[in-house]
mmCIF file of C-alpha atoms in Angstrom:
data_model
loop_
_atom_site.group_PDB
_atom_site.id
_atom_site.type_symbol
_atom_site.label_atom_id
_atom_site.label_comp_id
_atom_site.label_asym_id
_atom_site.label_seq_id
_atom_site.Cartn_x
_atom_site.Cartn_y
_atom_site.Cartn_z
ATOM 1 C CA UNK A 1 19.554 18.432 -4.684
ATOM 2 C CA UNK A 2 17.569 16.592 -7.429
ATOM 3 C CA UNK A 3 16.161 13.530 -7.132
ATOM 4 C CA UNK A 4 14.592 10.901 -8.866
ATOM 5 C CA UNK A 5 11.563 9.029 -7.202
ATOM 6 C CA UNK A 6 10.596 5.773 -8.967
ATOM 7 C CA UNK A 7 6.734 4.892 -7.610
ATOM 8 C CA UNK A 8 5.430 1.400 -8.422
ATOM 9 C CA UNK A 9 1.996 1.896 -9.814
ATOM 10 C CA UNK A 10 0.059 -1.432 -9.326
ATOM 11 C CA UNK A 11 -2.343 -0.613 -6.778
ATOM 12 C CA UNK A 12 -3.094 2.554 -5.066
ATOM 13 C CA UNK A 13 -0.498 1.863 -1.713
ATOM 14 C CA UNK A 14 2.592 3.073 -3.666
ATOM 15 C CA UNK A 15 0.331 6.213 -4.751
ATOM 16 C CA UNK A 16 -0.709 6.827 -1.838
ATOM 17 C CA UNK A 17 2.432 6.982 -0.004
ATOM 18 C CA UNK A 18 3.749 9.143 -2.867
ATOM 19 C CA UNK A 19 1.305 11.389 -2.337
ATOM 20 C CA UNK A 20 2.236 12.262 1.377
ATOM 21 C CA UNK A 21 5.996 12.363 0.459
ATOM 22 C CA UNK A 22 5.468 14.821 -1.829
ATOM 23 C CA UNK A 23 3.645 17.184 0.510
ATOM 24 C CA UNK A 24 6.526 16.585 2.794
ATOM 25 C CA UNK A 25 9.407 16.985 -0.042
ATOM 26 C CA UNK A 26 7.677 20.048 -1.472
ATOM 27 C CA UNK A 27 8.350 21.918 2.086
ATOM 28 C CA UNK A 28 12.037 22.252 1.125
ATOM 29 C CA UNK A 29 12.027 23.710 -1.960
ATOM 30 C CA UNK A 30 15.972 23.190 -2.441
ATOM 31 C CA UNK A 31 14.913 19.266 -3.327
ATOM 32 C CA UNK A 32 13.939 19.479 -6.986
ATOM 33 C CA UNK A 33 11.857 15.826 -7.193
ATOM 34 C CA UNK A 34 11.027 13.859 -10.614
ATOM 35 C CA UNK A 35 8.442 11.694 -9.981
ATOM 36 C CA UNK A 36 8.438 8.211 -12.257
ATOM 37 C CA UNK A 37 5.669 6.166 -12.178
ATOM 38 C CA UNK A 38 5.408 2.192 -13.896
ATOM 39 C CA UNK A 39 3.287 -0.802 -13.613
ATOM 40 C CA UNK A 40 0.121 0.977 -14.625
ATOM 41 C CA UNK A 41 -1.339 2.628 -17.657
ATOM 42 C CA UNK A 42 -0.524 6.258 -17.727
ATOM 43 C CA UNK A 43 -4.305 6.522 -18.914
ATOM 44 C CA UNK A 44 -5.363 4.912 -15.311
ATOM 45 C CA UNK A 45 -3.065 6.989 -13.352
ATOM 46 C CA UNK A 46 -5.790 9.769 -11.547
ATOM 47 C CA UNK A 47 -5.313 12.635 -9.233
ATOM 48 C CA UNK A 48 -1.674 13.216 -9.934
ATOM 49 C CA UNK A 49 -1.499 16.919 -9.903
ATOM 50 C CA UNK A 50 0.876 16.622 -6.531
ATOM 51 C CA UNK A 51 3.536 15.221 -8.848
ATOM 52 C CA UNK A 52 4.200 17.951 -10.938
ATOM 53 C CA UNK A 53 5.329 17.121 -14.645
ATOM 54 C CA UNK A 54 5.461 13.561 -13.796
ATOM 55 C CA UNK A 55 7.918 10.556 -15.682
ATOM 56 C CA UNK A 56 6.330 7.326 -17.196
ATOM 57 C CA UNK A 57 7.477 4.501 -18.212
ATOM 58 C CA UNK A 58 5.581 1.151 -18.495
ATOM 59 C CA UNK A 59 7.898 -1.350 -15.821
ATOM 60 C CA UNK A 60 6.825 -4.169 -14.851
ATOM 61 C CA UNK A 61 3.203 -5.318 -13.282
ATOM 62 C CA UNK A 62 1.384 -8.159 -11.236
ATOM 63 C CA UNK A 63 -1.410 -9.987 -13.229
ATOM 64 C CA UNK A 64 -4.243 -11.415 -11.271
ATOM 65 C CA UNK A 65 -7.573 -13.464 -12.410
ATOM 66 C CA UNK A 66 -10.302 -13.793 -9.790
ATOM 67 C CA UNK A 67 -8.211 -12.417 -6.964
ATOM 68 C CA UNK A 68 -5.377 -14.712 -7.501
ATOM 69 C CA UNK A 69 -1.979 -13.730 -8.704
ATOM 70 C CA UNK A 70 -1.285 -15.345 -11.435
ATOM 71 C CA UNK A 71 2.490 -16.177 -12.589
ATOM 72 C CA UNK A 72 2.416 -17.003 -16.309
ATOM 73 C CA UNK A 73 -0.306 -14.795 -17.008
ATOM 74 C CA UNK A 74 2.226 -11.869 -15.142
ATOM 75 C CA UNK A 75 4.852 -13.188 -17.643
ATOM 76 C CA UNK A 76 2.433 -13.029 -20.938
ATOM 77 C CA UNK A 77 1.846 -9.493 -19.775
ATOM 78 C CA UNK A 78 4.742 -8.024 -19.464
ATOM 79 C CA UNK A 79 7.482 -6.748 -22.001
ATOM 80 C CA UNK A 80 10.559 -8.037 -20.643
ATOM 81 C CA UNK A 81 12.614 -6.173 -23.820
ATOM 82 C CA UNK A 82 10.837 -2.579 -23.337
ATOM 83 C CA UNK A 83 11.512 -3.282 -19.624
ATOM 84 C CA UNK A 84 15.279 -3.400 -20.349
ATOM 85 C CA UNK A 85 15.153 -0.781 -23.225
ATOM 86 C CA UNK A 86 13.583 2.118 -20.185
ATOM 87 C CA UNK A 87 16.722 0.547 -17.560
ATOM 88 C CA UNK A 88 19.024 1.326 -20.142
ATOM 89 C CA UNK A 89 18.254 4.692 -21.739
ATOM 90 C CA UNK A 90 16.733 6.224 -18.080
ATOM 91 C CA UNK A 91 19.419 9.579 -17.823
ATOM 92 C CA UNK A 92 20.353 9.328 -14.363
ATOM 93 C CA UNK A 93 23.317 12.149 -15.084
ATOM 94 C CA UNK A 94 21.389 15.020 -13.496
ATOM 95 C CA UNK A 95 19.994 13.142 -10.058
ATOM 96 C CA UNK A 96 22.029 13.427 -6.861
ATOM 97 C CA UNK A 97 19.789 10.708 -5.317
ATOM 98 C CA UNK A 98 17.917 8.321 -6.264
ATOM 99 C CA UNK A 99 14.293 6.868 -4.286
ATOM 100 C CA UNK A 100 12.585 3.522 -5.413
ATOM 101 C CA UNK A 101 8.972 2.596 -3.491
ATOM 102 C CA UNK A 102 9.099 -0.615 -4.999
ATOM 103 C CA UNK A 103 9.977 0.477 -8.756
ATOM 104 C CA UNK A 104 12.149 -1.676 -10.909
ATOM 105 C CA UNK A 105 13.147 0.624 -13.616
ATOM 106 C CA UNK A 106 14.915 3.261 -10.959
ATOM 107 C CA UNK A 107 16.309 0.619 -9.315
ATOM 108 C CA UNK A 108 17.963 -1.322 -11.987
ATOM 109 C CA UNK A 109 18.997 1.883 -13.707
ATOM 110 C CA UNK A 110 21.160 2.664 -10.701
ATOM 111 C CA UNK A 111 21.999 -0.436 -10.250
ATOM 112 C CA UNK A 112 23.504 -1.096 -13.426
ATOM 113 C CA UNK A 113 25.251 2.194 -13.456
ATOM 114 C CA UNK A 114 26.839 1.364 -9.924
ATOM 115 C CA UNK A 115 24.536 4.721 -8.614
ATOM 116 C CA UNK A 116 23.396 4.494 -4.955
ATOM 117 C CA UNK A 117 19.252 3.788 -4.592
ATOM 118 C CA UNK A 118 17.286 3.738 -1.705
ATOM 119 C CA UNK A 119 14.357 1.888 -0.921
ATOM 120 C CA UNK A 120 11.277 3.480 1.058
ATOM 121 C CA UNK A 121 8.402 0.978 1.387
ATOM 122 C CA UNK A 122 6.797 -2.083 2.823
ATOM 123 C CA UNK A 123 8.377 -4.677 0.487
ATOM 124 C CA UNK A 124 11.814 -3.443 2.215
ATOM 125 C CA UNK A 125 10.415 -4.712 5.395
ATOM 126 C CA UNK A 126 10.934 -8.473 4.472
ATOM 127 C CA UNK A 127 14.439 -8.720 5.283
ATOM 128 C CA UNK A 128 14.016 -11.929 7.430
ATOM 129 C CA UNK A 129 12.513 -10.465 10.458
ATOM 130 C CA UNK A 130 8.660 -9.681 9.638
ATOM 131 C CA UNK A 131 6.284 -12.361 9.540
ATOM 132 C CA UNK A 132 6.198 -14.277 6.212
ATOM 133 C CA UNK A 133 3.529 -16.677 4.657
ATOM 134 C CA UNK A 134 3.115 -18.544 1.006
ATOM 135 C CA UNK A 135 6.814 -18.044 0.745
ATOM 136 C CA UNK A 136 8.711 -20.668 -1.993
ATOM 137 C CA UNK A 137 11.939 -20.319 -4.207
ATOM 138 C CA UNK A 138 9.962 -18.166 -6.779
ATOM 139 C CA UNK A 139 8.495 -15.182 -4.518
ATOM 140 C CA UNK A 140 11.600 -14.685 -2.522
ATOM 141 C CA UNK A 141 13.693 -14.312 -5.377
ATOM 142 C CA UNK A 142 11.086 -11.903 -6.993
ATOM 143 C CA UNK A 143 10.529 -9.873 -3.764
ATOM 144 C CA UNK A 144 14.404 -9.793 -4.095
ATOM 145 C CA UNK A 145 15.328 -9.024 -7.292
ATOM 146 C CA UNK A 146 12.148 -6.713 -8.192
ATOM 147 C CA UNK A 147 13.796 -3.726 -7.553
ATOM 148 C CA UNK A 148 16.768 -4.017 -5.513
ATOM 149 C CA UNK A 149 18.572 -0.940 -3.734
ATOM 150 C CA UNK A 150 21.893 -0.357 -1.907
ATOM 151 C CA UNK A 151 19.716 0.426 1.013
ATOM 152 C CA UNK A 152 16.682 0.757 2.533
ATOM 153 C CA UNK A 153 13.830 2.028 4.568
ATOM 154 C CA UNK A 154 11.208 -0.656 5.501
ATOM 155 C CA UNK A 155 7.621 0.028 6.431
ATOM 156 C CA UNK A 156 5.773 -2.263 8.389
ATOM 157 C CA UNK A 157 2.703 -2.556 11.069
ATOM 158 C CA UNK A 158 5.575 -3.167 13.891
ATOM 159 C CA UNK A 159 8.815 -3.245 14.439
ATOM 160 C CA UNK A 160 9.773 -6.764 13.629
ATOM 161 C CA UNK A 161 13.248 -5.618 12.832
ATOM 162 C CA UNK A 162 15.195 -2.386 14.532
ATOM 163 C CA UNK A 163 15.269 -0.704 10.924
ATOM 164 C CA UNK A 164 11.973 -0.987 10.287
ATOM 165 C CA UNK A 165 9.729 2.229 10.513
ATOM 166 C CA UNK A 166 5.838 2.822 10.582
ATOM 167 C CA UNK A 167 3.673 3.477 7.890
ATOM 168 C CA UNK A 168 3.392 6.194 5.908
ATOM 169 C CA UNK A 169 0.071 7.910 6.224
ATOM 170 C CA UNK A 170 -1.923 9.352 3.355
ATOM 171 C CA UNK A 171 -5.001 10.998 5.222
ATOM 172 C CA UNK A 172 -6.634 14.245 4.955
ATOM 173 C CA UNK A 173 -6.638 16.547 8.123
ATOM 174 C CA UNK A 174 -10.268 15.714 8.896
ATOM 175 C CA UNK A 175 -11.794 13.573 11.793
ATOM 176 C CA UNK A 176 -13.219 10.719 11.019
ATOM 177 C CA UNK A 177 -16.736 9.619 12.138
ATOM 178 C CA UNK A 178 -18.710 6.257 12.171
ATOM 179 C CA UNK A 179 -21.525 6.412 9.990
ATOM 180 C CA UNK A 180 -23.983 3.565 8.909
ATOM 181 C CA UNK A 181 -22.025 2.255 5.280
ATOM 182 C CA UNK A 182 -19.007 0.089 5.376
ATOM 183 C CA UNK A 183 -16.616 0.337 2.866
ATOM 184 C CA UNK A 184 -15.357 -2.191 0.149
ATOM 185 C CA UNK A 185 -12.376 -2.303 -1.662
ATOM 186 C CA UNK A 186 -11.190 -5.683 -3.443
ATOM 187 C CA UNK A 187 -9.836 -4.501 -6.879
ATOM 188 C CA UNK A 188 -8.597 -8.128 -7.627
ATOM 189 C CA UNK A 189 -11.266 -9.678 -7.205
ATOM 190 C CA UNK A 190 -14.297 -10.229 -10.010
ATOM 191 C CA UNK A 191 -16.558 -7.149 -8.938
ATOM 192 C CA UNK A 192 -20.042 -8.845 -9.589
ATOM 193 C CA UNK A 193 -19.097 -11.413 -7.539
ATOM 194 C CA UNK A 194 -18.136 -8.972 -4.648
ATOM 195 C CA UNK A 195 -21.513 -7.233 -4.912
ATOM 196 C CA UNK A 196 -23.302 -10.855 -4.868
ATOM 197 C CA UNK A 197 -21.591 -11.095 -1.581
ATOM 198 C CA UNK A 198 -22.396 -8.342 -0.317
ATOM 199 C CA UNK A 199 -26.235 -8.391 -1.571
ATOM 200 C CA UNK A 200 -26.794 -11.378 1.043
ATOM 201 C CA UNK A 201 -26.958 -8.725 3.924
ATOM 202 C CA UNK A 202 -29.336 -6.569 2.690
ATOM 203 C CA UNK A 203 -29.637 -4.913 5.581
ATOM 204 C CA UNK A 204 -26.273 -3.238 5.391
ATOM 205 C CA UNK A 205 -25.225 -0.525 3.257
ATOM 206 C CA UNK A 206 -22.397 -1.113 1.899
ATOM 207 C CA UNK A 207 -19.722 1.578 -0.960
ATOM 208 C CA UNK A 208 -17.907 -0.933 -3.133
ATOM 209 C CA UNK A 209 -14.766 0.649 -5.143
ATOM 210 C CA UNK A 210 -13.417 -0.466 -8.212
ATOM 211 C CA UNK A 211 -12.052 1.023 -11.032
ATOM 212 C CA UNK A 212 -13.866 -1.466 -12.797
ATOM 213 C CA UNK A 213 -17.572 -0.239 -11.548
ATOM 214 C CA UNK A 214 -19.604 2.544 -12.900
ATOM 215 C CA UNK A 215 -21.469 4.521 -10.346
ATOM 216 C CA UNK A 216 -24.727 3.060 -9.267
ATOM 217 C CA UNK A 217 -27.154 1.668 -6.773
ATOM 218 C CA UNK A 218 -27.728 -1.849 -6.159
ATOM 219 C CA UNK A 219 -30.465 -2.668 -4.176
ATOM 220 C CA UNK A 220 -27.881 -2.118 -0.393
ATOM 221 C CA UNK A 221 -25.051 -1.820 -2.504
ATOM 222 C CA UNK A 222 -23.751 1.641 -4.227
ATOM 223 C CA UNK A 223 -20.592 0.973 -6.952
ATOM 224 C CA UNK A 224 -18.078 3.736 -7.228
ATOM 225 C CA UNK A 225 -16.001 4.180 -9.526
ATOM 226 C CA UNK A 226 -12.230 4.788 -7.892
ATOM 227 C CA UNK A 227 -11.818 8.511 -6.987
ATOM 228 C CA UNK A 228 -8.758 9.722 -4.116
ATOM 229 C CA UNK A 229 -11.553 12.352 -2.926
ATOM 230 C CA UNK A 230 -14.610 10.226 -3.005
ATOM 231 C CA UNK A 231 -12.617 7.445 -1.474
ATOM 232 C CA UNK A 232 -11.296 9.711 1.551
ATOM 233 C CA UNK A 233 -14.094 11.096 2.594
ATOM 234 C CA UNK A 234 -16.009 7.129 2.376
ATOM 235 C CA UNK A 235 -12.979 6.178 4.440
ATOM 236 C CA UNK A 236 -13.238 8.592 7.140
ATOM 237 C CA UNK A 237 -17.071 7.978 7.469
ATOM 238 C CA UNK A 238 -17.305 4.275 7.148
ATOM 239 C CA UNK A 239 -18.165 1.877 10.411
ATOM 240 C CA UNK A 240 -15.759 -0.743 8.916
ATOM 241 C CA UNK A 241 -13.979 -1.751 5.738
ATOM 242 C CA UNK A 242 -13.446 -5.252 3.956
ATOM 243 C CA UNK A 243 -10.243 -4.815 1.912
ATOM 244 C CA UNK A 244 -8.020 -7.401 0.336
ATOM 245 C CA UNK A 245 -4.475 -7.314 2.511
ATOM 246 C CA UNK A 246 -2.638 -4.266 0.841
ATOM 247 C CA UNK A 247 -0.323 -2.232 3.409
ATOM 248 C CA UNK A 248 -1.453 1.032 2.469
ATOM 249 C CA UNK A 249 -5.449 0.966 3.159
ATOM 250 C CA UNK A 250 -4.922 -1.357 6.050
ATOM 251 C CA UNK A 251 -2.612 1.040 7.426
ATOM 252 C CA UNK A 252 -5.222 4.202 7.395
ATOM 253 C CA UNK A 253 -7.844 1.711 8.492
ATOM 254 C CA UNK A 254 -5.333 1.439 12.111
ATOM 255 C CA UNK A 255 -4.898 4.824 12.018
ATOM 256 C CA UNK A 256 -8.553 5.981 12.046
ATOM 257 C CA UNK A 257 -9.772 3.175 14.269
ATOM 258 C CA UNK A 258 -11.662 1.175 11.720
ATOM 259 C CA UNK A 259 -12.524 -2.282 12.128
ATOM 260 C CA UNK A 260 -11.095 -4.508 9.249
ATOM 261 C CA UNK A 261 -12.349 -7.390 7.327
ATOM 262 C CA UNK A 262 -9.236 -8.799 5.175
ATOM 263 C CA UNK A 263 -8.134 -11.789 2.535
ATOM 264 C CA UNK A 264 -4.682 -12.018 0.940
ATOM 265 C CA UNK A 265 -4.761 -12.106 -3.077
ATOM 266 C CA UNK A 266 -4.028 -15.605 -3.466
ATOM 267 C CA UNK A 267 -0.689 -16.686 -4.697
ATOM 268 C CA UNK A 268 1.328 -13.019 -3.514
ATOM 269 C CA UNK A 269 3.837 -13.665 -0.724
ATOM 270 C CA UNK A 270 3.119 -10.307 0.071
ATOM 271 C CA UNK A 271 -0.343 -9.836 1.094
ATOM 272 C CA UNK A 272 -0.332 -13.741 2.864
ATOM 273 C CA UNK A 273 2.210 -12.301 5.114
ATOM 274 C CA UNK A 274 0.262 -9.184 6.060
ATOM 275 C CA UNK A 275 -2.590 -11.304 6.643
ATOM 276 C CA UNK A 276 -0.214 -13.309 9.318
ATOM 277 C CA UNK A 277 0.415 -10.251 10.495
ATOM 278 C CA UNK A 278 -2.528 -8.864 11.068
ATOM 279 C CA UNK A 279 -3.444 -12.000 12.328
ATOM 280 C CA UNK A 280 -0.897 -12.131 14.842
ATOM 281 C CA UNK A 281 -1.048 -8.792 16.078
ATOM 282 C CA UNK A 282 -5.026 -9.376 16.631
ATOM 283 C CA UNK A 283 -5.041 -5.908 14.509
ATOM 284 C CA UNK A 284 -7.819 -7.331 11.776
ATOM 285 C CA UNK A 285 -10.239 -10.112 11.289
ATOM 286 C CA UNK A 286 -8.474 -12.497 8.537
ATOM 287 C CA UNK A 287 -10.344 -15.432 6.473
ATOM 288 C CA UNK A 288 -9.022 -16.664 3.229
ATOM 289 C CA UNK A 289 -11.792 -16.272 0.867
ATOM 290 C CA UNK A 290 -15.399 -14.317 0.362
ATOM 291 C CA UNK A 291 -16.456 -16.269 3.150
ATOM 292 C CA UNK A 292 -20.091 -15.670 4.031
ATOM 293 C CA UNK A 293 -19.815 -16.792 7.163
ATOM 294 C CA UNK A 294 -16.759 -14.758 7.594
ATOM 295 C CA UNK A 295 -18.764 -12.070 6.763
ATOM 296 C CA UNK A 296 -21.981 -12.322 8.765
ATOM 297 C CA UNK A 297 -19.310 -12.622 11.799
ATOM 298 C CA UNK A 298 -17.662 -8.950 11.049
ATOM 299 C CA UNK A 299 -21.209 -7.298 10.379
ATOM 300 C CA UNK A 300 -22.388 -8.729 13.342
ATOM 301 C CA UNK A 301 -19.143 -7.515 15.704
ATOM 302 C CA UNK A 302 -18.771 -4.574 14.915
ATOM 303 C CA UNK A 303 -17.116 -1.555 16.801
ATOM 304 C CA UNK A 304 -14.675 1.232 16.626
ATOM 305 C CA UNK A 305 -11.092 0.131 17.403
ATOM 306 C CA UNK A 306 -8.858 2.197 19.313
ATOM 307 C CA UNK A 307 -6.518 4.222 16.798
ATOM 308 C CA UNK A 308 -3.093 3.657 16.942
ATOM 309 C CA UNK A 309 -1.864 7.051 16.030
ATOM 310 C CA UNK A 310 1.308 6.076 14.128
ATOM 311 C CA UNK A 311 3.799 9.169 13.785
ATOM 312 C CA UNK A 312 4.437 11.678 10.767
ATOM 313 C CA UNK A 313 6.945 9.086 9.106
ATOM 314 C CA UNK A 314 6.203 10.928 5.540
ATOM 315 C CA UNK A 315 7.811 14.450 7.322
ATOM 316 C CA UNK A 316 10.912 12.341 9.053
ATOM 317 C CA UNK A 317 11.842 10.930 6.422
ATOM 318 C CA UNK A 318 11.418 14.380 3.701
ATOM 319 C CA UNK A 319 14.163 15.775 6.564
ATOM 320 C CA UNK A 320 16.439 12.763 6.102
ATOM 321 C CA UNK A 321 16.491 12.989 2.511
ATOM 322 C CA UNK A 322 17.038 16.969 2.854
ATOM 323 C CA UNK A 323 20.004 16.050 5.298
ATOM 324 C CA UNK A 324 21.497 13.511 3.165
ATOM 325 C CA UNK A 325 20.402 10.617 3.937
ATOM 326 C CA UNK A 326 22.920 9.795 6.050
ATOM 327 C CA UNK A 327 21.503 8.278 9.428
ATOM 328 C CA UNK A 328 21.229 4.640 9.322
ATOM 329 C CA UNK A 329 17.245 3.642 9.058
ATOM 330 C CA UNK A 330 18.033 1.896 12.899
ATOM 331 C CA UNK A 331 17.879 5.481 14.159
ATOM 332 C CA UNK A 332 15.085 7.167 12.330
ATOM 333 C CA UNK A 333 13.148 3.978 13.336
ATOM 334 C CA UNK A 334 13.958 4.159 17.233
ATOM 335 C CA UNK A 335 12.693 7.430 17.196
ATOM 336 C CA UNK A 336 9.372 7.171 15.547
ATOM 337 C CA UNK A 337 8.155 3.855 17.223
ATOM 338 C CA UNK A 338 8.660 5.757 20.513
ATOM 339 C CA UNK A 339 5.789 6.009 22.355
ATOM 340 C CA UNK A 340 3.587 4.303 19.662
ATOM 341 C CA UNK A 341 1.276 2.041 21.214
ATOM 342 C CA UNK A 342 -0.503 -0.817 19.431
ATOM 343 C CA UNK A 343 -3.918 -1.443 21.132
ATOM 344 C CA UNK A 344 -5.790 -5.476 18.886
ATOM 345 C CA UNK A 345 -9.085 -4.896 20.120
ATOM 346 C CA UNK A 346 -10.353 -7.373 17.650
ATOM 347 C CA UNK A 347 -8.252 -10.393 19.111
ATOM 348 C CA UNK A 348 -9.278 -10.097 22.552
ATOM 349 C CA UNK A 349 -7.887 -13.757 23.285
ATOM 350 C CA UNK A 350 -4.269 -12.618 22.703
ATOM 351 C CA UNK A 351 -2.554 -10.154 24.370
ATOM 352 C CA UNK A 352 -4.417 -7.031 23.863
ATOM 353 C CA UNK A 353 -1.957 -4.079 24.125
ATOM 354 C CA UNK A 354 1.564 -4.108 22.813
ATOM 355 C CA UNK A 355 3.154 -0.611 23.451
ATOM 356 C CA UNK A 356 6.355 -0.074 21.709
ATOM 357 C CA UNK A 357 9.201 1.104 23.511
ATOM 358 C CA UNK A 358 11.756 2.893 21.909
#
């Protein structure tokens, strides 16, 4: 079977679910996968070798000024023509399948040529069930129209819907400790104003990534430059991480047990409803801004959460694409939330278990 895997590029959450399908996919070696990536640079793509001889194209991206999203700066920066040019001449006349986490040109390719796509990711999980926040005319109809498939897996924290299924882990088989830094990662935000923020608690180490850093010390505050490796290994060590409100990171953050300090990008439907989320589940601590005080309360709570130990969904999911495809997502759900159980240490005035059942 061939298949074509369109991977939205903005960020690293895409990636790094990529990354653990691949390992899964590459297991059957009667799938032959194309990978396509979009929405970044192929220049800024790093630690790709999983994908093979990967596909490029440029898509479509998110532009965002001091960690807001920002509409008519998105529309400056985009080229709606080449957009339609790579829908039009993608060759979709040697796939059997095709797989779209999130990535337009895929989608609208088989769209246009009546093809079947499916959808695998946490934007597939707002199908009027999840929580939802900052929502208006404008971002529903994007989060709609993006890249739209005939169906779909969604990915999400819980299961706010019966065809919604857990995250998809990217982790290394290592286990993690708590050590004395806490990691940062806030890659829309202006990065000398992060490390200001962080510089108030000097006593604090803290590892800030951004592709936009170069490596160096800071008085309490080392800059690293992004690196999958470096990241990892920072991850597993860390005694908590402040994060904007991606899926991805958050999601290895519940996995390991690490406490959470999260904002939303302002202005992206997305990441305000993850926040709610969070918020609701009692999984994170949630504040809007680079809130100082927000901050001095996180450093000062700290403690290792209780992991939530969410299921293989990467290797399910690699044997229902080998298969076909053809179980309905309501089943492959129901069997990996079974037995999950969702322990919000960090909320302890709400109800502090929720165990899934199945």
């Amino acid at each position: 079977m061939r298949i074509l895997y369109g991977v939205q590029g903005t960020g690293q959450g895409h990636i790094s679910r990529a990354r653990a399908m691949a390992k899964e996919l590459a297991r059957y070696p009667e799938l032959d996968v194309t990978w396509l990536f979009t929405g970044r640079s192929k220049s800024r793509l790093f630690d790709m070798e999983c994908f093979g001889d990967f596909e490029w194209r440029n898509g479509l991206t998110f532009a965002s000024r001091e960690g807001q999203l920002h509409y008519l700066d998105t529309l400056r920066t985009n080229n709606i023509p080449a957009f339609i040019r790579d829908v039009i001449q993608l060759d979709l006349g040697s796939y059997d399948l095709m797989i779209s986490d999130y990535e337009p040109v895929t989608a609208w390719a088989a769209k246009l040529r009546g093809r079947e796509c499916i959808g695998i990711g946490h934007q597939y999980a707002f199908d009027g069930s999840s929580p939802v926040a900052k929502a208006n005319g404008l971002s529903k109809t994007i989060m709609r129209l993006f890249a739209p498939t005939t169906r779909s897996v969604g990915l999400h924290w819980y299961p706010f819907s019966q065809s919604i299924c857990p995250p998809i882990i990217d982790l290394p088989e290592t286990v993690p400790t708590t050590g004395n830094h806490v990691l940062v990662y806030l890659p829309f935000e202006n990065q000398k104003t992060v490390t200001q923020w962080l510089q108030t608690h000097p006593e604090v180490e803290f590892r800030q990534y951004s592709p936009e850093v170069q490596s160096e010390t800071l008085t309490n505050v080392t800059t690293c430059p992004t690196d999958y490796q470096g990241f990892k290994y920072d991850l597993a060590n860390c005694k908590g991480v402040i994060c904007n409100s991606g899926f991805e990171l958050i999601s290895e953050c519940l996995q390991w047990g690490k406490p959470v300090l999260t904002f939303p990008m302002r202005g992206q439907m997305e990441q305000s409803s993850n926040a709610l989320a969070l918020d609701q589940l009692g999984l994170a601590n949630v504040c809007d801004t680079l809130d100082p005080e927000a901050l001095s309360a996180f450093l000062q709570n700290l403690r290792q959460q209780s992991s939530i130990n969410f299921p293989n969904v990467a290797a399910t999911l690699a044997r229902w694409i080998r298969a076909g495809a053809t179980d309905s997502p309501t089943s492959l759900a129901a069997d990996l939330w079974r037995g999950v159980r969702i322990s919000a240490l960090n909320a302890p005035q709400q109800q502090t278990s929720k165990a899934v059942a199945a």
